[in-house]
Amino acid sequence: MRRTLRMFAVAGPLFGTGMAAVIPPLAPAVNSDFTHFESGHVHPVAMTPDGTRLLVVNTPDARLSVFDITGPAPVRVAEIPVGLEPVSVAVRGNGEAWVVNHLSDDVSIVDLATMHTRATLRVGDEPSDIVFAGPGDAAFVSVSQEDAVKVYDPNDLEAPPTVIPIPGRAPRSLARNGGGDRVLVDVFNSSAAATALSAAEAGDSLPPLDPPLSPSLPPAPRTGLVLKRDQGHWTDASGHLWDSKIPYEVPLVEIVTLDAAARTVLATRGEIASIVMGLAVHPASGATAVSGTYAALEIQLEPNIRGRMTRQRAAIFTADSPAALIELNPHVDYSVTPGPPSDADSALGIPTGVGWSADGGRVYVTSLATDKLGVIDPSSGSVVARVPVVAGPTGVFADPARPRLYVVGRFRNQLQTLSSSDFSSLGVASVGFDPTPDAIVNGRRFFYGGFTSGHGDQSCASCHVFGDVDHFAWNLGDPQGAMSPVPSGMIDPLLLPSHPVKGPMMTQSLRGLAGTGRLHWRADRADLNAFNPAFVGLMGRSSALPDSEMKALSDFVLPLVYPPNPHQFLDRSMPDAPPGVASARRGETFFKTSPTFTRPPFQGLRCVNCHALPLGTNGQIVDGGAILGPQDMKIPHLRNLYTKTGFEDSAGVVNKRGFGFTHDGSLDNLFRFLKSPIFDFGSRESVADAARRDVERYLLAFDTGMAPAVGAQVTFDGSNNADAGLIARLDTLIGEANRGSCELIAKGRIATTPRGWKYQGAGSWVADLAAEASRSTADLLALASSGRELTVTGVPVGSGQRMGLDRDRDGFRDGDELLAGTDPGDPQSNPTTGVVVEATARDGLQRLWPSPSGAGTHIDYGLARGGPVHLAIFDIAGRRVRGLVDGVAMPAGVHTATWDGRDAAGRPTKAGVYFVRLRAAGRVWTSTVTRLE
């Protein structure tokens, strides 16, 4: 058992003075009624067995869209409210769809006859996918943060599920074989058969630096070491054996096969991909297709890994055959970076979705990084076509009855229909209203886009998967690099410049960066702009991104937020326990009140002095001597510790992953970190260990900044309106809304008309009909009955008006629009008589969206009251490019102006990022628009 000290993964060392530290703000691009979770699609599209309907998740608007596909083109016929962040949909016959809501931690069961959610099934933290298999077509649901697949009886939702533990971290995509007796599970976060040693464990036996250390640099600090399991041995980058240092096992589990009847694990396999994204089984042949990315952790140091951190892969196998690996970019020579333009022209990157043709003669893979659809011949394993498709493709479905392919475009919420014979585009339809701010939509291109790398296949998202992490440690130091000076504003007088040889560092999340101060484990990056050189030095691009593109990237990244912590109760409280059992609530008290730090001159400080609330960091750097480490480190935040479990550093243990906590991932648990001699938990060991267990439990339940009530749902159907458990859950949600932790909306039906309500406090609910009186909670529940079920949902603060009453933000409530025959999901479709725009209609810029005809960018803006409007376009330097509305008096309501990409003289402007500025009602609003050509 290793007991050496390591730095705390995102719960770092303690340092501070008790005074509030000054943290330079990182201001996110915020839209007050939209929260940026960026959940990744898994199976976003499905078809009913009779071939008449196509179902697509509308993730940003929390709806399921239903398309009639019996005509020449898909026609959207319904949009059904579901839970927050829907990522997958599956059908159970022609009359029922099950929608997996990643943030709501549940499944919405949708009646396709009434086009209404009839039930909500709570399944556990961050579910990802669902299939029906086995006796009675049971529902198999992957629950990613619980490392489990749960099996439910669709005919008895109250029956407890069978829980199948998965021997890997974050089970995600599911598929069943044709006979329904097998279910396949992909493990999203593979172990990569890799692990890390701390600097103390590696000692002086590190492999020599290649390239060698620059003579202008001081000696490199002692660092940890990444190891890979190769042919039964643990080796470093130079091939040196380290078997004696690793007492545990880290098997390579990437695909798990379940017996659908016995509900047990039959087999596992690996050697396919490190991040497994797509999974599909051909129903007739039983052949399985998988897509994902391989992380080249065995390659050490930035100069060696430049432009080839990840490889894009697919694999095809049957139950009895080894996987046939398919390199999706065989044309790329990774020894030459950057590559020629032809590399990027044909590249496939971040292969999120995979599907089979009906006859099994083709495998289709979506390339999120390059807006392409890869077409694979499964008999030869060759990529036979690379088809341009809609922006951000995440899902593909081959119509078994028609020569069509359907591709879901995540970036702009689109559904594209392709000919399966020649791959020509037959049309593009909107999945539904998309409330995503234009700045985030535009920024996706620079976050996911392969053009930001040397070969066109990689991007920020290759490691920061969907804005989060890959849970790997990368050794990206540069022996030929330069020292980074100690940043200003640091209190510790013993800090030293950061060395460019830094050793393994765990990928850090891009969520929740605002307010955390300088970035990176060592705080050697001031802000996101300071990462621009990495597009050349690490990604292998020939040049850094222009300032305008870095601005667009920042607009995407900075609003990203964490989901709720699953270890908190619904009311945001911490679990308690009697003495002798670890208690997060006692741990919170100890964290805030008990002096623990022993190293001078900071002895006597409490945990909270350095890990300041609410984020868990004060932004300061601590010198290595104070923390008994070889390098100075920033005090990291504490909000995602609960995601870092799955590694135990003990003899004989079989682990799900080889990395855990600390900057290099070498520490397996927080209790062991708290045993460090830099902390004082008291002289009596039994009492001290009990306190350590309490603090560990508190850290794993540390608040992420998002209340557990956000996403929580409860559905009433008439038969359960008086159910004590459901009423208690609703009461808790109302209490959380009263405290400002969330807002509450309700969706139901009156007769056959969809209706919505928003909780406005004091037990009162306002309706989506302006003339309708508010209802009490009891009156609202009385509306629920079979076929007219009522679902209450906790939504992020600020989004209740949009999600409950006015989804398209045009100032007209949804119910009023339905009565008037206009579309509540289209801000350009408004009642002309009988309905008055609300006085609470939102002032300001509301949506920027591309004209389907290519005529330019439409700019929607709202006025609560009439008045003069000034709307203009400016370039990145702040120079006025063109005025669109100059002082014209406009009435209340939503208006649209169009910019055709030309300046005031009628000349086409250059590609790049521009600003749209609206001045009205005594205020100014600004957003960005990207000009691509």
mmCIF file of C-alpha atoms in Angstrom, residues 412-657:
data_model
loop_
_atom_site.group_PDB
_atom_site.id
_atom_site.type_symbol
_atom_site.label_atom_id
_atom_site.label_comp_id
_atom_site.label_asym_id
_atom_site.label_seq_id
_atom_site.Cartn_x
_atom_site.Cartn_y
_atom_site.Cartn_z
ATOM 1 C CA ARG A 412 -27.889 23.917 -34.518
ATOM 2 C CA ASN A 413 -30.542 21.395 -33.478
ATOM 3 C CA GLN A 414 -31.095 20.013 -36.968
ATOM 4 C CA LEU A 415 -32.269 16.800 -38.630
ATOM 5 C CA GLN A 416 -30.794 16.094 -42.047
ATOM 6 C CA THR A 417 -32.121 13.539 -44.490
ATOM 7 C CA LEU A 418 -29.606 11.956 -46.891
ATOM 8 C CA SER A 419 -30.048 9.591 -49.793
ATOM 9 C CA SER A 420 -28.479 6.282 -48.815
ATOM 10 C CA SER A 421 -27.707 5.552 -52.438
ATOM 11 C CA ASP A 422 -25.572 8.587 -53.329
ATOM 12 C CA PHE A 423 -25.455 10.442 -49.959
ATOM 13 C CA SER A 424 -26.937 13.591 -51.430
ATOM 14 C CA SER A 425 -28.787 15.838 -48.999
ATOM 15 C CA LEU A 426 -32.552 15.560 -49.367
ATOM 16 C CA GLY A 427 -33.339 18.258 -46.833
ATOM 17 C CA VAL A 428 -32.657 19.746 -43.419
ATOM 18 C CA ALA A 429 -35.381 20.250 -40.822
ATOM 19 C CA SER A 430 -35.326 21.927 -37.428
ATOM 20 C CA VAL A 431 -35.598 19.520 -34.520
ATOM 21 C CA GLY A 432 -37.453 22.311 -32.722
ATOM 22 C CA PHE A 433 -36.899 25.586 -30.977
ATOM 23 C CA ASP A 434 -33.337 25.984 -29.705
ATOM 24 C CA PRO A 435 -32.903 28.400 -26.781
ATOM 25 C CA THR A 436 -29.086 28.114 -26.848
ATOM 26 C CA PRO A 437 -27.497 31.585 -26.999
ATOM 27 C CA ASP A 438 -25.910 32.314 -30.340
ATOM 28 C CA ALA A 439 -22.509 32.889 -28.726
ATOM 29 C CA ILE A 440 -22.515 29.290 -27.444
ATOM 30 C CA VAL A 441 -23.710 27.929 -30.792
ATOM 31 C CA ASN A 442 -20.958 29.793 -32.615
ATOM 32 C CA GLY A 443 -18.342 28.818 -30.043
ATOM 33 C CA ARG A 444 -19.007 25.107 -30.499
ATOM 34 C CA ARG A 445 -17.236 25.264 -33.843
ATOM 35 C CA PHE A 446 -13.995 26.293 -32.155
ATOM 36 C CA PHE A 447 -14.319 23.883 -29.243
ATOM 37 C CA TYR A 448 -15.101 20.758 -31.270
ATOM 38 C CA GLY A 449 -13.681 21.767 -34.654
ATOM 39 C CA GLY A 450 -10.893 19.607 -36.027
ATOM 40 C CA PHE A 451 -9.527 22.567 -37.981
ATOM 41 C CA THR A 452 -7.947 23.718 -34.703
ATOM 42 C CA SER A 453 -5.466 20.803 -34.941
ATOM 43 C CA GLY A 454 -2.618 19.847 -37.260
ATOM 44 C CA HIS A 455 -4.447 17.028 -39.042
ATOM 45 C CA GLY A 456 -8.063 18.117 -38.740
ATOM 46 C CA ASP A 457 -9.166 15.279 -36.470
ATOM 47 C CA GLN A 458 -8.628 16.616 -32.932
ATOM 48 C CA SER A 459 -9.767 19.563 -30.875
ATOM 49 C CA CYS A 460 -10.164 20.782 -27.299
ATOM 50 C CA ALA A 461 -13.041 18.315 -26.977
ATOM 51 C CA SER A 462 -10.744 15.355 -27.626
ATOM 52 C CA CYS A 463 -9.611 15.482 -23.983
ATOM 53 C CA HIS A 464 -12.148 17.874 -22.471
ATOM 54 C CA VAL A 465 -14.937 15.535 -23.509
ATOM 55 C CA PHE A 466 -18.215 17.484 -23.825
ATOM 56 C CA GLY A 467 -16.546 20.265 -21.846
ATOM 57 C CA ASP A 468 -15.526 17.968 -19.000
ATOM 58 C CA VAL A 469 -12.619 15.520 -18.627
ATOM 59 C CA ASP A 470 -11.260 12.220 -19.950
ATOM 60 C CA HIS A 471 -10.005 11.156 -16.466
ATOM 61 C CA PHE A 472 -6.458 10.604 -17.766
ATOM 62 C CA ALA A 473 -3.090 12.013 -16.716
ATOM 63 C CA TRP A 474 -1.008 13.408 -19.582
ATOM 64 C CA ASN A 475 2.693 14.217 -19.449
ATOM 65 C CA LEU A 476 2.750 17.325 -21.642
ATOM 66 C CA GLY A 477 5.898 18.995 -20.410
ATOM 67 C CA ASP A 478 8.432 20.474 -22.829
ATOM 68 C CA PRO A 479 12.146 20.160 -21.973
ATOM 69 C CA GLN A 480 12.856 22.845 -24.554
ATOM 70 C CA GLY A 481 10.239 25.222 -23.150
ATOM 71 C CA ALA A 482 10.515 28.295 -20.947
ATOM 72 C CA MET A 483 9.972 28.944 -17.267
ATOM 73 C CA SER A 484 6.684 30.577 -16.247
ATOM 74 C CA PRO A 485 7.068 33.448 -13.772
ATOM 75 C CA VAL A 486 5.298 33.510 -10.446
ATOM 76 C CA PRO A 487 2.003 35.277 -11.126
ATOM 77 C CA SER A 488 1.163 38.484 -9.349
ATOM 78 C CA GLY A 489 -1.269 38.519 -6.443
ATOM 79 C CA MET A 490 0.109 35.412 -4.758
ATOM 80 C CA ILE A 491 0.633 35.571 -0.978
ATOM 81 C CA ASP A 492 3.160 32.761 -0.421
ATOM 82 C CA PRO A 493 6.664 34.347 -0.467
ATOM 83 C CA LEU A 494 8.431 31.043 -1.245
ATOM 84 C CA LEU A 495 6.912 30.451 -4.679
ATOM 85 C CA LEU A 496 9.212 29.676 -7.600
ATOM 86 C CA PRO A 497 8.719 30.015 -11.367
ATOM 87 C CA SER A 498 7.027 26.991 -12.937
ATOM 88 C CA HIS A 499 9.311 24.624 -14.834
ATOM 89 C CA PRO A 500 8.230 23.512 -18.346
ATOM 90 C CA VAL A 501 8.923 19.892 -17.320
ATOM 91 C CA LYS A 502 5.945 19.247 -15.073
ATOM 92 C CA GLY A 503 5.212 15.517 -15.188
ATOM 93 C CA PRO A 504 1.784 13.915 -15.477
ATOM 94 C CA MET A 505 -1.202 16.187 -14.959
ATOM 95 C CA MET A 506 -4.828 15.076 -14.876
ATOM 96 C CA THR A 507 -7.120 16.674 -17.429
ATOM 97 C CA GLN A 508 -9.123 19.384 -15.685
ATOM 98 C CA SER A 509 -12.742 20.164 -16.377
ATOM 99 C CA LEU A 510 -13.731 23.266 -18.296
ATOM 100 C CA ARG A 511 -16.947 23.493 -16.320
ATOM 101 C CA GLY A 512 -17.347 26.193 -13.721
ATOM 102 C CA LEU A 513 -14.182 28.173 -14.507
ATOM 103 C CA ALA A 514 -15.713 31.532 -13.580
ATOM 104 C CA GLY A 515 -14.380 32.822 -10.288
ATOM 105 C CA THR A 516 -11.660 30.218 -9.840
ATOM 106 C CA GLY A 517 -8.745 32.525 -10.686
ATOM 107 C CA ARG A 518 -5.762 31.492 -12.772
ATOM 108 C CA LEU A 519 -5.940 28.181 -14.608
ATOM 109 C CA HIS A 520 -4.016 24.878 -14.695
ATOM 110 C CA TRP A 521 -2.823 22.845 -11.733
ATOM 111 C CA ARG A 522 0.092 25.244 -11.223
ATOM 112 C CA ALA A 523 -1.867 28.420 -12.108
ATOM 113 C CA ASP A 524 0.566 29.029 -14.945
ATOM 114 C CA ARG A 525 -2.167 30.216 -17.325
ATOM 115 C CA ALA A 526 -3.839 33.535 -16.609
ATOM 116 C CA ASP A 527 -7.018 32.805 -18.559
ATOM 117 C CA LEU A 528 -8.325 30.945 -21.588
ATOM 118 C CA ASN A 529 -6.494 33.253 -23.982
ATOM 119 C CA ALA A 530 -3.229 32.000 -22.490
ATOM 120 C CA PHE A 531 -3.976 28.554 -23.928
ATOM 121 C CA ASN A 532 -3.843 29.792 -27.517
ATOM 122 C CA PRO A 533 -0.213 28.672 -28.014
ATOM 123 C CA ALA A 534 -1.344 25.098 -27.305
ATOM 124 C CA PHE A 535 -3.091 24.979 -30.674
ATOM 125 C CA VAL A 536 0.390 25.076 -32.186
ATOM 126 C CA GLY A 537 2.587 23.448 -29.543
ATOM 127 C CA LEU A 538 0.190 20.648 -28.605
ATOM 128 C CA MET A 539 -2.506 20.388 -31.260
ATOM 129 C CA GLY A 540 -0.014 20.777 -34.096
ATOM 130 C CA ARG A 541 -1.718 23.629 -35.901
ATOM 131 C CA SER A 542 0.494 25.835 -38.045
ATOM 132 C CA SER A 543 -0.637 29.020 -36.290
ATOM 133 C CA ALA A 544 -2.524 30.140 -33.207
ATOM 134 C CA LEU A 545 -6.190 31.047 -33.416
ATOM 135 C CA PRO A 546 -7.053 34.668 -34.226
ATOM 136 C CA ASP A 547 -8.260 36.740 -31.277
ATOM 137 C CA SER A 548 -11.798 36.663 -32.635
ATOM 138 C CA GLU A 549 -11.841 32.872 -32.637
ATOM 139 C CA MET A 550 -10.428 32.684 -29.112
ATOM 140 C CA LYS A 551 -13.227 35.041 -28.080
ATOM 141 C CA ALA A 552 -15.754 32.686 -29.665
ATOM 142 C CA LEU A 553 -14.160 29.690 -27.910
ATOM 143 C CA SER A 554 -14.323 31.517 -24.580
ATOM 144 C CA ASP A 555 -17.985 32.334 -25.163
ATOM 145 C CA PHE A 556 -18.630 28.593 -25.388
ATOM 146 C CA VAL A 557 -16.449 27.494 -22.468
ATOM 147 C CA LEU A 558 -17.064 30.060 -19.763
ATOM 148 C CA PRO A 559 -20.817 29.451 -19.311
ATOM 149 C CA LEU A 560 -20.308 25.679 -18.801
ATOM 150 C CA VAL A 561 -21.617 24.491 -15.423
ATOM 151 C CA TYR A 562 -21.466 21.351 -13.309
ATOM 152 C CA PRO A 563 -24.479 19.109 -12.725
ATOM 153 C CA PRO A 564 -25.783 18.648 -9.163
ATOM 154 C CA ASN A 565 -23.834 16.478 -6.744
ATOM 155 C CA PRO A 566 -25.664 13.132 -6.393
ATOM 156 C CA HIS A 567 -24.447 12.712 -2.799
ATOM 157 C CA GLN A 568 -26.597 15.578 -1.534
ATOM 158 C CA PHE A 569 -30.250 15.284 -0.629
ATOM 159 C CA LEU A 570 -32.928 16.939 -2.732
ATOM 160 C CA ASP A 571 -33.043 19.886 -0.314
ATOM 161 C CA ARG A 572 -29.275 20.402 -0.788
ATOM 162 C CA SER A 573 -28.449 19.133 2.695
ATOM 163 C CA MET A 574 -25.614 16.733 3.505
ATOM 164 C CA PRO A 575 -26.122 13.162 4.742
ATOM 165 C CA ASP A 576 -25.647 12.677 8.476
ATOM 166 C CA ALA A 577 -24.887 9.494 10.389
ATOM 167 C CA PRO A 578 -24.453 8.342 14.001
ATOM 168 C CA PRO A 579 -20.982 8.273 15.556
ATOM 169 C CA GLY A 580 -18.867 5.501 14.105
ATOM 170 C CA VAL A 581 -20.308 5.991 10.615
ATOM 171 C CA ALA A 582 -18.901 8.663 8.314
ATOM 172 C CA SER A 583 -21.047 11.790 8.216
ATOM 173 C CA ALA A 584 -20.803 14.476 5.544
ATOM 174 C CA ARG A 585 -22.604 16.882 7.861
ATOM 175 C CA ARG A 586 -20.017 16.438 10.638
ATOM 176 C CA GLY A 587 -17.302 16.672 8.015
ATOM 177 C CA GLU A 588 -18.673 20.005 6.851
ATOM 178 C CA THR A 589 -18.508 21.351 10.408
ATOM 179 C CA PHE A 590 -14.925 20.154 10.841
ATOM 180 C CA PHE A 591 -13.942 21.619 7.438
ATOM 181 C CA LYS A 592 -15.271 25.041 8.412
ATOM 182 C CA THR A 593 -14.288 25.271 12.077
ATOM 183 C CA SER A 594 -11.311 23.033 12.999
ATOM 184 C CA PRO A 595 -7.674 24.149 12.600
ATOM 185 C CA THR A 596 -5.808 21.445 10.670
ATOM 186 C CA PHE A 597 -2.747 22.804 8.846
ATOM 187 C CA THR A 598 0.567 22.154 10.630
ATOM 188 C CA ARG A 599 3.283 23.596 8.387
ATOM 189 C CA PRO A 600 4.730 26.988 9.355
ATOM 190 C CA PRO A 601 3.995 29.778 8.879
ATOM 191 C CA PHE A 602 0.424 28.692 8.156
ATOM 192 C CA GLN A 603 -0.204 26.410 11.100
ATOM 193 C CA GLY A 604 -3.620 26.752 12.686
ATOM 194 C CA LEU A 605 -5.509 27.422 9.468
ATOM 195 C CA ARG A 606 -8.793 25.684 8.818
ATOM 196 C CA CYS A 607 -9.620 23.864 5.565
ATOM 197 C CA VAL A 608 -11.996 26.642 4.563
ATOM 198 C CA ASN A 609 -9.284 29.309 4.826
ATOM 199 C CA CYS A 610 -7.706 27.978 1.660
ATOM 200 C CA HIS A 611 -10.533 26.028 0.082
ATOM 201 C CA ALA A 612 -12.802 29.021 0.319
ATOM 202 C CA LEU A 613 -16.510 28.568 -0.232
ATOM 203 C CA PRO A 614 -18.476 28.244 -2.394
ATOM 204 C CA LEU A 615 -15.991 26.942 -5.009
ATOM 205 C CA GLY A 616 -13.428 25.361 -2.717
ATOM 206 C CA THR A 617 -10.494 27.558 -3.766
ATOM 207 C CA ASN A 618 -9.134 30.977 -2.941
ATOM 208 C CA GLY A 619 -7.090 31.047 -6.136
ATOM 209 C CA GLN A 620 -3.730 31.061 -4.358
ATOM 210 C CA ILE A 621 -0.602 28.960 -5.048
ATOM 211 C CA VAL A 622 1.162 27.045 -2.281
ATOM 212 C CA ASP A 623 4.898 26.348 -2.326
ATOM 213 C CA GLY A 624 6.003 22.755 -2.610
ATOM 214 C CA GLY A 625 7.763 22.781 0.743
ATOM 215 C CA ALA A 626 4.570 23.605 2.595
ATOM 216 C CA ILE A 627 2.827 20.605 1.070
ATOM 217 C CA LEU A 628 5.810 18.254 1.092
ATOM 218 C CA GLY A 629 5.803 18.100 -2.694
ATOM 219 C CA PRO A 630 8.351 18.815 -5.431
ATOM 220 C CA GLN A 631 6.347 21.576 -7.146
ATOM 221 C CA ASP A 632 4.261 24.585 -6.195
ATOM 222 C CA MET A 633 0.550 24.011 -6.821
ATOM 223 C CA LYS A 634 -2.594 26.072 -6.949
ATOM 224 C CA ILE A 635 -5.278 25.420 -4.362
ATOM 225 C CA PRO A 636 -7.817 23.658 -6.584
ATOM 226 C CA HIS A 637 -11.581 23.748 -6.332
ATOM 227 C CA LEU A 638 -13.533 20.824 -4.863
ATOM 228 C CA ARG A 639 -16.676 20.536 -6.962
ATOM 229 C CA ASN A 640 -16.078 17.355 -8.988
ATOM 230 C CA LEU A 641 -14.289 15.071 -6.536
ATOM 231 C CA TYR A 642 -17.162 12.583 -6.538
ATOM 232 C CA THR A 643 -16.442 11.740 -10.202
ATOM 233 C CA LYS A 644 -12.855 10.636 -9.480
ATOM 234 C CA THR A 645 -13.567 7.361 -7.700
ATOM 235 C CA GLY A 646 -12.892 3.871 -9.068
ATOM 236 C CA PHE A 647 -9.220 3.450 -8.145
ATOM 237 C CA GLU A 648 -7.867 1.625 -5.086
ATOM 238 C CA ASP A 649 -4.138 1.340 -4.484
ATOM 239 C CA SER A 650 -4.091 -1.982 -2.629
ATOM 240 C CA ALA A 651 -2.611 -5.382 -3.354
ATOM 241 C CA GLY A 652 -4.785 -7.640 -5.475
ATOM 242 C CA VAL A 653 -7.536 -5.087 -6.100
ATOM 243 C CA VAL A 654 -9.115 -5.111 -9.568
ATOM 244 C CA ASN A 655 -9.701 -1.458 -10.465
ATOM 245 C CA LYS A 656 -12.048 0.256 -12.871
ATOM 246 C CA ARG A 657 -9.464 2.938 -13.593
#
